[in-house]
Short mmCIF file of C-alpha atoms in Angstrom, two decimals:
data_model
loop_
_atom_site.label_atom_id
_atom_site.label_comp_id
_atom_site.label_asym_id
_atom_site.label_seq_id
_atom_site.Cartn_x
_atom_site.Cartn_y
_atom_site.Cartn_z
CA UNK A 1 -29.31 -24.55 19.32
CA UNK A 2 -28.53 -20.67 19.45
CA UNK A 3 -26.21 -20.28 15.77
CA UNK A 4 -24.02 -18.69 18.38
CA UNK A 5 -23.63 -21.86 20.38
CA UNK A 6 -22.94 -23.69 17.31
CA UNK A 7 -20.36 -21.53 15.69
CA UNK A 8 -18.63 -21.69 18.88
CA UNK A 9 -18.26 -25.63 18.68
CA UNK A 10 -17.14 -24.77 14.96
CA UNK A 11 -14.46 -22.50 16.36
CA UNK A 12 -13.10 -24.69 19.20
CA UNK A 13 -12.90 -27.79 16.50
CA UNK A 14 -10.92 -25.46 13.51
CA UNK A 15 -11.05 -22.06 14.67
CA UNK A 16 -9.63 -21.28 11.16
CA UNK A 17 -12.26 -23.37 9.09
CA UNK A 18 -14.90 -21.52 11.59
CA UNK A 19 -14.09 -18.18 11.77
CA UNK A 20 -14.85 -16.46 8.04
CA UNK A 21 -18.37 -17.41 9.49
CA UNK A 22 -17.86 -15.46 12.29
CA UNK A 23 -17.03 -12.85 10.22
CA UNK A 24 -19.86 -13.20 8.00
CA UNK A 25 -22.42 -13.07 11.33
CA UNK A 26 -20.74 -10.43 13.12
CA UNK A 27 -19.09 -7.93 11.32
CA UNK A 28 -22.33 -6.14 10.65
CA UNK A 29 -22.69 -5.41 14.14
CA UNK A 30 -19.30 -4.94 15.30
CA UNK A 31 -19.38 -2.13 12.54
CA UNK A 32 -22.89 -1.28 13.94
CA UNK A 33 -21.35 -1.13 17.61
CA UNK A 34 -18.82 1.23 16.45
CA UNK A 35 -20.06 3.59 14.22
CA UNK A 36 -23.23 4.25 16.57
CA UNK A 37 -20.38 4.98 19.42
CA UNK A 38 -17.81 6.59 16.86
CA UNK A 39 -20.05 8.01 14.51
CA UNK A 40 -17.51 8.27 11.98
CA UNK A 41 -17.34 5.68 9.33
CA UNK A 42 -14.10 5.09 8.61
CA UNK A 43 -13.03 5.23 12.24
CA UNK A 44 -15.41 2.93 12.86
CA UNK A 45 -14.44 0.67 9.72
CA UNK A 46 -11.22 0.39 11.20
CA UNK A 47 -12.26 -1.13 14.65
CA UNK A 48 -14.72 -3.39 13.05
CA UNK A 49 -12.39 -4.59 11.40
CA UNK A 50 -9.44 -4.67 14.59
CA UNK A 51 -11.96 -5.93 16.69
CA UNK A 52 -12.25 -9.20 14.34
CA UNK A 53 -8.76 -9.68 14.37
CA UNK A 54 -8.05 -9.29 17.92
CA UNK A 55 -10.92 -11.99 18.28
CA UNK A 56 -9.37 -14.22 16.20
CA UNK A 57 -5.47 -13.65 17.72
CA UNK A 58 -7.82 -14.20 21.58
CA UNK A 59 -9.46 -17.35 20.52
CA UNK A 60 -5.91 -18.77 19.07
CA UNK A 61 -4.83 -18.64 22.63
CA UNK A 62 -8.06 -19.91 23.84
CA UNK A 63 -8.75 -24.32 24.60
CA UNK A 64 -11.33 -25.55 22.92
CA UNK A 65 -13.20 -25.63 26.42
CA UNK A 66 -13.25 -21.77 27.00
CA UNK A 67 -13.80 -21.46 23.19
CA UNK A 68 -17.62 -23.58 23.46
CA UNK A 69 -18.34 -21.80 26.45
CA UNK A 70 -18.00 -17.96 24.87
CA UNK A 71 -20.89 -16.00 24.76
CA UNK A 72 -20.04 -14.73 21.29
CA UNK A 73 -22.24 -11.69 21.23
CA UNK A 74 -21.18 -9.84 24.50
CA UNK A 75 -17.54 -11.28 24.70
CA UNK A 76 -17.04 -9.62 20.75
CA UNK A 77 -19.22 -6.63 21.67
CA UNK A 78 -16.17 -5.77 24.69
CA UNK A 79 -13.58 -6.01 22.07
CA UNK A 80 -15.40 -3.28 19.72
CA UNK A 81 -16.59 -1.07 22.66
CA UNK A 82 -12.77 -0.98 24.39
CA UNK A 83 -11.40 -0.69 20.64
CA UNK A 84 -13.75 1.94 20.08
CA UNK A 85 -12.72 3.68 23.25
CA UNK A 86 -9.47 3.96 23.01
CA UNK A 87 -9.90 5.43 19.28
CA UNK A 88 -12.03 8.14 20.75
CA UNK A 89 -8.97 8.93 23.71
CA UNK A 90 -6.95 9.30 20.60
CA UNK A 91 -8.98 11.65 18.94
CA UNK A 92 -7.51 14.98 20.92
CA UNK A 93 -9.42 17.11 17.84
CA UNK A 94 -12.92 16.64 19.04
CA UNK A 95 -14.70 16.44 15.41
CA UNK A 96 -17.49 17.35 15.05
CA UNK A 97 -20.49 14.41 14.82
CA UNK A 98 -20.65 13.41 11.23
CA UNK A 99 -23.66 13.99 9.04
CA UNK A 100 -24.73 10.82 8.37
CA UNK A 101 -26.20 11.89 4.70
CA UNK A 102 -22.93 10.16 2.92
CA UNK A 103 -23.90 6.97 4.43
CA UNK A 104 -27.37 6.84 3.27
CA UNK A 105 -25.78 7.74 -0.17
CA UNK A 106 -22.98 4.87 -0.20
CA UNK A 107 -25.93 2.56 0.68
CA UNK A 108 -24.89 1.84 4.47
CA UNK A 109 -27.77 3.39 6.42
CA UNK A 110 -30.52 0.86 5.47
CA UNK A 111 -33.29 2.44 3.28
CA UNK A 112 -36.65 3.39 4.24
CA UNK A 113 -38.73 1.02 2.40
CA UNK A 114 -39.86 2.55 -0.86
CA UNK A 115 -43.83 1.92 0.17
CA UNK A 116 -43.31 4.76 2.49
CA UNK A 117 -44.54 8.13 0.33
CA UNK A 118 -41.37 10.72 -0.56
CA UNK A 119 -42.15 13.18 1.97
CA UNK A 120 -42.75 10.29 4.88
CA UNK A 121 -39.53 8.64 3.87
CA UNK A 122 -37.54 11.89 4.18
CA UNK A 123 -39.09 12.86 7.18
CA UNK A 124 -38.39 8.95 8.42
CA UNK A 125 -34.56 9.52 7.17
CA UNK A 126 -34.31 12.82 9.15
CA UNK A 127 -35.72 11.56 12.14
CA UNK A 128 -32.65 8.51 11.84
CA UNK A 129 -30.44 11.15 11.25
CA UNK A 130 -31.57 13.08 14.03
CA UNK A 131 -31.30 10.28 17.13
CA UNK A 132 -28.01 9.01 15.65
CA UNK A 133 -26.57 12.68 16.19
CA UNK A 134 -28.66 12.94 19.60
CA UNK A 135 -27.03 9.70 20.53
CA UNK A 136 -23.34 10.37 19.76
CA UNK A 137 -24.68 13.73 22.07
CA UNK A 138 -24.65 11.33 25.10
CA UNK A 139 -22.01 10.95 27.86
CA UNK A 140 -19.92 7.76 25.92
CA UNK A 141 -20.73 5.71 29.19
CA UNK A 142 -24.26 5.88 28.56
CA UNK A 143 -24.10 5.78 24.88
CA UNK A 144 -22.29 2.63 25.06
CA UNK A 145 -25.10 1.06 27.23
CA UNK A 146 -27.83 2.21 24.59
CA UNK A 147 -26.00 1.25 21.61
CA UNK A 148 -25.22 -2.36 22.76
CA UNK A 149 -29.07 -3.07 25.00
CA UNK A 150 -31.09 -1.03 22.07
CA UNK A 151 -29.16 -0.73 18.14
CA UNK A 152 -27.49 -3.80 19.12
CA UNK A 153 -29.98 -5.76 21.12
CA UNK A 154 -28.35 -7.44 23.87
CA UNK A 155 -30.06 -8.38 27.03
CA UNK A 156 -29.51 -6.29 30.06
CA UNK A 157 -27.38 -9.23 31.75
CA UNK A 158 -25.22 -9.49 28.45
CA UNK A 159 -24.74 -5.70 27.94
CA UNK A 160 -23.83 -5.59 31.59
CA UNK A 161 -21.40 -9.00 31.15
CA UNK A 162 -19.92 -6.57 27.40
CA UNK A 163 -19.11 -3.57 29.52
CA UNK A 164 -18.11 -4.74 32.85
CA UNK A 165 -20.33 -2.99 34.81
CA UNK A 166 -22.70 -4.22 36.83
CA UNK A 167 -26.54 -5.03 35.84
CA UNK A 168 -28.34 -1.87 38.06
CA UNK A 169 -25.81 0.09 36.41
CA UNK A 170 -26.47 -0.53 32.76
CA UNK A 171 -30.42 -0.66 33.14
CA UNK A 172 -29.97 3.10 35.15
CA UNK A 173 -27.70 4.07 32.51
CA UNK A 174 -30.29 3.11 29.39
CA UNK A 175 -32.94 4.18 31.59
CA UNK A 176 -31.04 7.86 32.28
CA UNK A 177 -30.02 7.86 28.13
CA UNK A 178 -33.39 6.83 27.06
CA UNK A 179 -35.02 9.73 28.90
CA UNK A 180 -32.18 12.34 27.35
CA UNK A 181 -32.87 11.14 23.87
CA UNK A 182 -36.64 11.49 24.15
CA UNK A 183 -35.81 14.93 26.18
CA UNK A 184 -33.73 16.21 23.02
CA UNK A 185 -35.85 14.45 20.14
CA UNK A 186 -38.84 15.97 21.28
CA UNK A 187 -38.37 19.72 22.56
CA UNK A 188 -41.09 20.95 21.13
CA UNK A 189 -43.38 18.75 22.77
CA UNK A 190 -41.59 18.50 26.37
CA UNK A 191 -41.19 21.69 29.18
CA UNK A 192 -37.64 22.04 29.20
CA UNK A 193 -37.94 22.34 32.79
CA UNK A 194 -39.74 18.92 33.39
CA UNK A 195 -36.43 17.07 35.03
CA UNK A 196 -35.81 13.65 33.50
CA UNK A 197 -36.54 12.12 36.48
CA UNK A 198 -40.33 13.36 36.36
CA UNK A 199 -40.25 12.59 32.55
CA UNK A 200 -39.82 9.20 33.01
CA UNK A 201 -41.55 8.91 36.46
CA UNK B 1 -47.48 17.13 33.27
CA UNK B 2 -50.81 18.14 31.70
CA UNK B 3 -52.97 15.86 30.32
CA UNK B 4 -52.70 17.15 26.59
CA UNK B 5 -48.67 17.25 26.42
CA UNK B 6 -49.13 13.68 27.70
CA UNK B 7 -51.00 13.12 24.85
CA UNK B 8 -48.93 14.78 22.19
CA UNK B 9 -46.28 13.17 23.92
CA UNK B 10 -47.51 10.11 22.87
CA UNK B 11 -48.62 11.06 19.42
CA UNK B 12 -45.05 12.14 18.59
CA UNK B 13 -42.96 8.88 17.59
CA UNK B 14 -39.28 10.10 19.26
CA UNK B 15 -41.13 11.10 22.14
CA UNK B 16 -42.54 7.55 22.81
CA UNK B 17 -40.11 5.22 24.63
CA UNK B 18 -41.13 2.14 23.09
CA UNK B 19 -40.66 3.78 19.33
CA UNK B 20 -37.61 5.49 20.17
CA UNK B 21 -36.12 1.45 21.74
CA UNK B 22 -37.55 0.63 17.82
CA UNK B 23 -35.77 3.61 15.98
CA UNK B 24 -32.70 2.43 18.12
CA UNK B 25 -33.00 -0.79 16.64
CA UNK B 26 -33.10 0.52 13.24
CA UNK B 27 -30.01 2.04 13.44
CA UNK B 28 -27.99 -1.07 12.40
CA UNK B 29 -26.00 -0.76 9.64
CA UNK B 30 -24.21 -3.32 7.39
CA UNK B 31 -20.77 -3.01 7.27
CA UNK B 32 -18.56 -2.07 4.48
CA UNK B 33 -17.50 -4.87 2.05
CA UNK B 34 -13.97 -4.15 3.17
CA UNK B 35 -14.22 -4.68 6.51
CA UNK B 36 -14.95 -8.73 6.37
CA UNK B 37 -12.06 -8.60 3.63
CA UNK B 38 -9.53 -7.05 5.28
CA UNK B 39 -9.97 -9.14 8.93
CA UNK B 40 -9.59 -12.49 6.73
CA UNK B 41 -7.10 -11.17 4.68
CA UNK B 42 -5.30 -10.10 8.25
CA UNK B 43 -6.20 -13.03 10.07
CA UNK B 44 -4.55 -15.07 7.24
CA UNK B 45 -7.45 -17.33 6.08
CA UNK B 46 -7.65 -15.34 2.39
CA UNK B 47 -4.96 -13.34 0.51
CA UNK B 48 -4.80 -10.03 -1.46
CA UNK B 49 -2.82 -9.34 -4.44
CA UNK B 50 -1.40 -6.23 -6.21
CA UNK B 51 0.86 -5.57 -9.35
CA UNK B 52 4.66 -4.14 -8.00
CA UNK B 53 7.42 -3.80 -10.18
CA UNK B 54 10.61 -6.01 -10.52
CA UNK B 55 13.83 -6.44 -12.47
CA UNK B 56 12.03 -8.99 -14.53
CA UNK B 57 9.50 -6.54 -15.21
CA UNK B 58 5.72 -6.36 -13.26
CA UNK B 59 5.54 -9.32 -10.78
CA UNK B 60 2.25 -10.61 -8.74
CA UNK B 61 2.58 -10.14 -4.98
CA UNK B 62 -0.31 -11.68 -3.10
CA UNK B 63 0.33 -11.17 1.03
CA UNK B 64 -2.21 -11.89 4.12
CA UNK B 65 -1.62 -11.01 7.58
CA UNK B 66 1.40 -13.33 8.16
CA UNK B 67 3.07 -12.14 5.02
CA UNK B 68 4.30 -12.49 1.50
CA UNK B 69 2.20 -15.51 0.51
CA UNK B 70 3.01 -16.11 -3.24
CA UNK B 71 4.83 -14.18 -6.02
CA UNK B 72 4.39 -14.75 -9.41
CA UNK B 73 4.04 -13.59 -13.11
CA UNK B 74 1.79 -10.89 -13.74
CA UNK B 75 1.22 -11.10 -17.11
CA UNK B 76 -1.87 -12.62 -17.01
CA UNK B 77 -4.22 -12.11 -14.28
CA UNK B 78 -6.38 -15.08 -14.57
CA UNK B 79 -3.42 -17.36 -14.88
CA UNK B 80 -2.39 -16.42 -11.67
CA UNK B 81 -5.64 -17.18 -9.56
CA UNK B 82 -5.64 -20.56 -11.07
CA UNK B 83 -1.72 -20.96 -9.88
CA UNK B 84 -2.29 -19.14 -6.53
CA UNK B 85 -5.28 -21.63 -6.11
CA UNK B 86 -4.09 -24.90 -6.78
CA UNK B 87 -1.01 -24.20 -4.92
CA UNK B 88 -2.27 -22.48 -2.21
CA UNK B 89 -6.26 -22.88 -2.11
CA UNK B 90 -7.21 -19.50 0.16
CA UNK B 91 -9.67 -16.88 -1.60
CA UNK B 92 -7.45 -14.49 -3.51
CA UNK B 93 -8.63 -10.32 -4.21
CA UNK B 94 -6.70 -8.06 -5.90
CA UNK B 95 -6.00 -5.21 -4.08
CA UNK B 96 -5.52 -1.68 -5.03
CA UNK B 97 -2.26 -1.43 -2.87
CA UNK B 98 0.07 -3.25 -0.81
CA UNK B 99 -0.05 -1.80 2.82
CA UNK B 100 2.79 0.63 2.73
CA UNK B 101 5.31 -1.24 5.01
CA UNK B 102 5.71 -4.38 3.41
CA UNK B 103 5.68 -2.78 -0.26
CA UNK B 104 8.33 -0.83 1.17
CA UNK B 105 10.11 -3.71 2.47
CA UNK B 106 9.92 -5.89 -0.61
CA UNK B 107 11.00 -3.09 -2.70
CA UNK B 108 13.98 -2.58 -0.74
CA UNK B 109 14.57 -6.37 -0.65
CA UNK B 110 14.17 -6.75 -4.60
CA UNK B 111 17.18 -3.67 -4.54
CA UNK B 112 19.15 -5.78 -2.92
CA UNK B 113 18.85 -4.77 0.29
CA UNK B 114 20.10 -8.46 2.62
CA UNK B 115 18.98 -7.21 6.45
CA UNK B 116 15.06 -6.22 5.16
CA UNK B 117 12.82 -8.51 7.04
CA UNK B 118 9.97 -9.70 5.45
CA UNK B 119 7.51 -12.00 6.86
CA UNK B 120 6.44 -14.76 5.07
CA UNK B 121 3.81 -16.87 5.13
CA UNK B 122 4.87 -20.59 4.28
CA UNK B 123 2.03 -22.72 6.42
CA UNK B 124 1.52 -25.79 4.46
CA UNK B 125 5.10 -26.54 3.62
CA UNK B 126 7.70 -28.80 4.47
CA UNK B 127 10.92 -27.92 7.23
CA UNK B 128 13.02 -29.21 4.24
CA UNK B 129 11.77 -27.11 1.61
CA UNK B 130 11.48 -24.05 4.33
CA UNK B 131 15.24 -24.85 5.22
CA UNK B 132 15.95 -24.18 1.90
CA UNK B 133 14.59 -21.54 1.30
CA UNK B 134 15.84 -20.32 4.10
CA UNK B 135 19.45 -21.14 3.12
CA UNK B 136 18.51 -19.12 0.12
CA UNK B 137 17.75 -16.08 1.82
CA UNK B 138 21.76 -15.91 2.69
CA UNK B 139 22.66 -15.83 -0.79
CA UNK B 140 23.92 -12.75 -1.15
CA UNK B 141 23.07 -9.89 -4.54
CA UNK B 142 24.83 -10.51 -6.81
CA UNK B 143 26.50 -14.16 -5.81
CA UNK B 144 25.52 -17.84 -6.87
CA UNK B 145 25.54 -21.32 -4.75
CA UNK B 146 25.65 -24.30 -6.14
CA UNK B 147 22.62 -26.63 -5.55
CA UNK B 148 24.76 -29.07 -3.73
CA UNK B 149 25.89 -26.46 -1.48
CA UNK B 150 22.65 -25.36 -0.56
CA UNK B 151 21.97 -29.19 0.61
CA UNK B 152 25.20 -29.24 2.58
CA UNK B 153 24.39 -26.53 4.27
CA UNK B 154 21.25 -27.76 5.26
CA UNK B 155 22.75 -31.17 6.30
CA UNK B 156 21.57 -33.37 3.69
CA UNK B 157 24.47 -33.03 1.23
CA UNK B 158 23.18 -35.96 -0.95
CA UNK B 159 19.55 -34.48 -1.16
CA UNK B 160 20.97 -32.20 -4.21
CA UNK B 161 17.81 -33.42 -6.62
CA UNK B 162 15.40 -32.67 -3.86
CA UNK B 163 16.93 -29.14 -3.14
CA UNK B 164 16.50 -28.89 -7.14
CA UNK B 165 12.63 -29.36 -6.47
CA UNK B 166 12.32 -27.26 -3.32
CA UNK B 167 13.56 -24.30 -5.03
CA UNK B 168 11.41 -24.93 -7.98
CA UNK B 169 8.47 -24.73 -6.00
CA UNK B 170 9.80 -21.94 -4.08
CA UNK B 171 6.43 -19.42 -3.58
CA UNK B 172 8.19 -16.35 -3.37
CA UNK B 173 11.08 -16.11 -5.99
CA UNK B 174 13.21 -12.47 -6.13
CA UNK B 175 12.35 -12.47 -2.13
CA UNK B 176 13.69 -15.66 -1.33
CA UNK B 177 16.40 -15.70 -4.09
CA UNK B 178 16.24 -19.35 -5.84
CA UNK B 179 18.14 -17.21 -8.68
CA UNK B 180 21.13 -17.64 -6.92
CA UNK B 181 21.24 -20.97 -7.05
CA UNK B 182 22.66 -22.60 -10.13
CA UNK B 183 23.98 -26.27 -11.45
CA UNK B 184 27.68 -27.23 -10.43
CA UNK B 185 28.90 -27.54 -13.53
CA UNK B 186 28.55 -23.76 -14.09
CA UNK B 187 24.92 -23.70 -16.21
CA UNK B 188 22.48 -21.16 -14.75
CA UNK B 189 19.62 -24.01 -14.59
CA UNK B 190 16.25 -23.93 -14.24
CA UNK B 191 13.79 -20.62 -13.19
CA UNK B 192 10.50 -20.87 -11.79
CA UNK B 193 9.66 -17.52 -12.43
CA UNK B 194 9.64 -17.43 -16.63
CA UNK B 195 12.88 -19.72 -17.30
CA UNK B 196 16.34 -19.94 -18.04
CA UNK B 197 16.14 -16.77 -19.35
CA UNK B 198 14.38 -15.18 -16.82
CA UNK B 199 17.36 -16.30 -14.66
CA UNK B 200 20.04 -14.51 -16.54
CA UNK B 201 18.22 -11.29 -16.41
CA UNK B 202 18.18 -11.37 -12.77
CA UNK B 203 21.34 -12.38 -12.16
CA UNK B 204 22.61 -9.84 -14.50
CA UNK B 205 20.71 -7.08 -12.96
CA UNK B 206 22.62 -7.90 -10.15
CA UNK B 207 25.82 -7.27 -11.59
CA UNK B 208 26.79 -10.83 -12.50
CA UNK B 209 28.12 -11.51 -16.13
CA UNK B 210 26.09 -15.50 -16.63
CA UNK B 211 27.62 -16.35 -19.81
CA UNK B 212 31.09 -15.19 -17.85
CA UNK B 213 29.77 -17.56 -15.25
CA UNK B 214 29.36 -20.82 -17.69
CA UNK B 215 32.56 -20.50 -19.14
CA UNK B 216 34.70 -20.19 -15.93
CA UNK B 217 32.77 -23.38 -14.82
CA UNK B 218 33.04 -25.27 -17.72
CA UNK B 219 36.68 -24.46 -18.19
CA UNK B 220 37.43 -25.75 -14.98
CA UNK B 221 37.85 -22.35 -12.96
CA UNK B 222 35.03 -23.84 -9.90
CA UNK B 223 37.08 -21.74 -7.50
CA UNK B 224 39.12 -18.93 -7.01
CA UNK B 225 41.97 -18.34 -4.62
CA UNK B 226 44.19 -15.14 -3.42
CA UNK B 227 47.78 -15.53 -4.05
CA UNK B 228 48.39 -12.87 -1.22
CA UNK B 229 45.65 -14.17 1.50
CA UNK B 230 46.06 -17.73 0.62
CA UNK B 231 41.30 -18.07 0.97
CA UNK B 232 39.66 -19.66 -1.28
CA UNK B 233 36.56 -18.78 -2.64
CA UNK B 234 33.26 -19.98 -4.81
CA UNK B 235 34.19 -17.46 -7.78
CA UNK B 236 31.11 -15.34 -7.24
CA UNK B 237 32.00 -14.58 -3.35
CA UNK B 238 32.43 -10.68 -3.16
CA UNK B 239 35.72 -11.70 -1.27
CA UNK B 240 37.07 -13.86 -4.57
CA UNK B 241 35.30 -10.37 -6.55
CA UNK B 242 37.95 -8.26 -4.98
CA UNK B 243 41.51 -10.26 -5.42
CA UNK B 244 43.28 -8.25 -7.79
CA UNK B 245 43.65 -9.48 -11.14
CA UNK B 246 47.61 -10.44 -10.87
CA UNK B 247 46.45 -12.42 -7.23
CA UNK B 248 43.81 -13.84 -8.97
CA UNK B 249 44.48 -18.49 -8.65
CA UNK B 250 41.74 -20.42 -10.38
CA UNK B 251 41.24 -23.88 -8.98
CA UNK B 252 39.43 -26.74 -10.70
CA UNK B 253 39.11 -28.58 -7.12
CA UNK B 254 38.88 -27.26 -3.70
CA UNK B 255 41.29 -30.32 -3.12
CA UNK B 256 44.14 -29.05 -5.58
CA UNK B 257 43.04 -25.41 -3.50
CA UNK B 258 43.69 -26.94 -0.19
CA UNK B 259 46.74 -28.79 -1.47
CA UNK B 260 48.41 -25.65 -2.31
CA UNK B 261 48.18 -24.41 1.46
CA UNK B 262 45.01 -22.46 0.71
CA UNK B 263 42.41 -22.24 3.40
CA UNK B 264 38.51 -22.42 2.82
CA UNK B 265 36.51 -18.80 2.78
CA UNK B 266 34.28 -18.61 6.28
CA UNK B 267 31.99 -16.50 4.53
CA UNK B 268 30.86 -18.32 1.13
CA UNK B 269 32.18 -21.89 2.60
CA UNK B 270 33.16 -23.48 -0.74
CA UNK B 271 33.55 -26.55 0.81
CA UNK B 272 29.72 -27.06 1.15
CA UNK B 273 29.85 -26.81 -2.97
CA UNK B 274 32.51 -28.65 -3.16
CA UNK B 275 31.17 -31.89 -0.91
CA UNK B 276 28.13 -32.13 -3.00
CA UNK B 277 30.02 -31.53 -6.72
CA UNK B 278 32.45 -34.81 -5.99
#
């Protein structure tokens, strides 16, 4: 059984005996969802944590039908992404994207493992640094579809089911975002005036 | 595209699509202790704690997302847990801070302040014991019930011992005031919250005199009427407060008060303390 499917028969038989599991198993990506969409931390702290309560207020109104029959991942992964959005209307001072060098520093951005030689694990920390900015460069439509099919791993169908849209769309917009990251990761190697559609041809 | 850019292309690990899907994927992060904390603590399956001050000196306030959960002495840290979890059993943190609208609300409430609204959150115990701690709440600074009244009020005028217990389990003394609540015969009873003693120095902050209040009961003045108005009040109601001294009719009875063609005060309803004291 998926640990989804059985935290969601936990939930539906004492959704408040269930859900500091919940927590425990989803926060990390909730926070993952919307810093990688946000890209700053405490912003993104903030919906993490909303989206959790909003998720618990949702399945309070929820029988214990509709509650075993939530697909967990996507269904929470809407709640950060809309959360997420509407933070980002808010913010009428366009900040600039963070640097994420604080984060590695307060232990959030998981550490290159120390086998890796100095100079290959700061190279391997810049490059990090480096999509992370390139992907809070993207259109937020298309970040959103990378962040939840690639940092956050959901299938096509269930990043398609987490944003509404339908499945052609996402896999065109991860496809299209894909081919911008590897476009602006790699200018040195690229001819800025190969079009992303023959890049990826 | 020539041959050798395909080749560097492929050579260079954010140029390669299938690295760059596994840098995405490497770009999880763990979240921040505080954000797991603060959704229980919102969601109200833990509590947080924090030190604010009170008349009766520093005071624990622990809170969760449906509101003040427990308040207690803060004189001893560990003490408290152990209280907080036998009584209540939810993880307990100490915070650094209350969030800024309900320390602001309790600290107007604690001044005396009767329309603040504070949530509370009393899951887990009884309608009685909420009723009368709800009853409490009406108390207002400054004036004392009766426990009796309290239970005729609440339509159980003989449950005077059980009223006794409620309050002393009341979670949240000073915010729901069980201070205000003393023995018919006039003695300030029992405190949860440090004693007898602790008792007087509450009421006293309020502006009540408690020895003052002992002797009037004990010498028989249980009520107090207005010569001029012809009410009749419990001798702590802020109308009975204002009669001027030469209007001023104590009353042993609310009988011998009603006798003398004095009617009952709507506001403090001495009737309720009376019912229960015979």
């Amino acid at each position: 059984m998926d640990p989804d499917d059985a935290l969601c028969y936990r939930l539906a038989k004492d959704l408040d005996e269930a859900f500091p599991a919940l927590v425990e198993a989803h926060a990390g990506r909730l926070y993952t969802i919307a810093h990688r969409t946000l890209g700053v931390p405490s912003d993104a702290e903030e919906v993490a944590q909303d989206a959790l309560v909003r998720a618990h207020a949702a399945l309070g109104t929820y029988d214990a039908d509709r509650i075993r029959a939530l697909r967990l991942k996507p269904w929470l992964a809407t709640i950060a992404v809309n959360l997420a959005r509407n933070r980002r209307r808010r913010a009428t001072d366009r900040r600039p994207p963070t640097s994420l060098e604080p984060l590695v520093v307060a232990g959030l951005e998981p550490r290159i493992p120390s086998a890796a030689g100095p100079l290959e694990m700061a190279e391997r920390r810049d490059a990090r640094r480096r999509l992370a900015d390139e992907l809070l460069r993207l259109p937020p439509a298309m970040r959103e579809a990378i962040v939840l099919r690639h940092v956050d791993g959901l299938s096509v169908a269930e990043t398609a089911l987490a944003l509404g849209r339908p499945e052609g769309t996402v896999k065109a917009q991860v496809h299209r975002g894909l081919a911008q990251l590897r476009l602006h990761l790699a200018p040195d190697f690229l001819d800025p005036t190969t079009s992303v559609k023959e890049l990826t041809a | 595209m020539t041959t050798s850019q395909h080749a560097r292309s492929a050579a260079t690990p954010a140029a390669d699509e299938e690295a760059l899907v596994r840098a995405l994927a490497g770009l999880s992060l763990t979240a921040p202790a505080t954000v797991a904390a603060g959704a229980l603590v919102r969601t109200g399956l833990a509590d947080a704690w924090a030190e604010l001050p009170s008349p009766l000196g520093p005071i624990a306030v622990a809170w969760n997302g449906r509101g003040i959960s427990w308040i207690d002495r803060a004189d001893d840290p560990e003490s408290f847990a152990e209280r907080f979890a036998a009584r209540v059993g939810r993880p307990l943190a100490r915070a650094s801070g209350m969030p800024e609208r309900l320390a602001r609300s309790v600290a107007a409430r604690l001044a005396g302040g009767r329309r603040v609204r504070i949530p509370l959150d009393l899951r887990g115990r009884t309608p009685f014991e909420v009723a009368v701690w709800m009853k409490a709440l009406e108390i207002p600074r400054g004036e004392v019930r009766p426990y009796g009244w309290i239970a005729a009020e609440i339509g159980h005028p003989r449950a005077v011992r059980a009223v006794g217990t409620a309050l002393a389990h009341n979670p949240v003394p000073l915010v729901v005031p069980c201070h205000r609540v003393v023995r018919s015969d006039g003695s300030i009873g029992q405190y949860s919250l440090g004693g007898p003693a602790a008792k007087r120095t509450i009421l006293a902050s309020e502006g009540l005199d408690p020895d003052e209040l002992e002797v009037a009961a004990r010498s028989g003045r249980r009520f107090l009427g207005s010569a001029t108005t012809k009410i009749v009040c419990l001798p702590t109601c802020h109308n009975a407060r204002r009669i001027a001294a030469p209007h001023r009719r104590p009353f042993g009875s609310l009988g011998a008060a009603l006798a003398a063609g004095y009617r009952a005060c709507r506001e403090c309803r001495p009737a309720s303390g009376a019912l229960a004291a015979a």
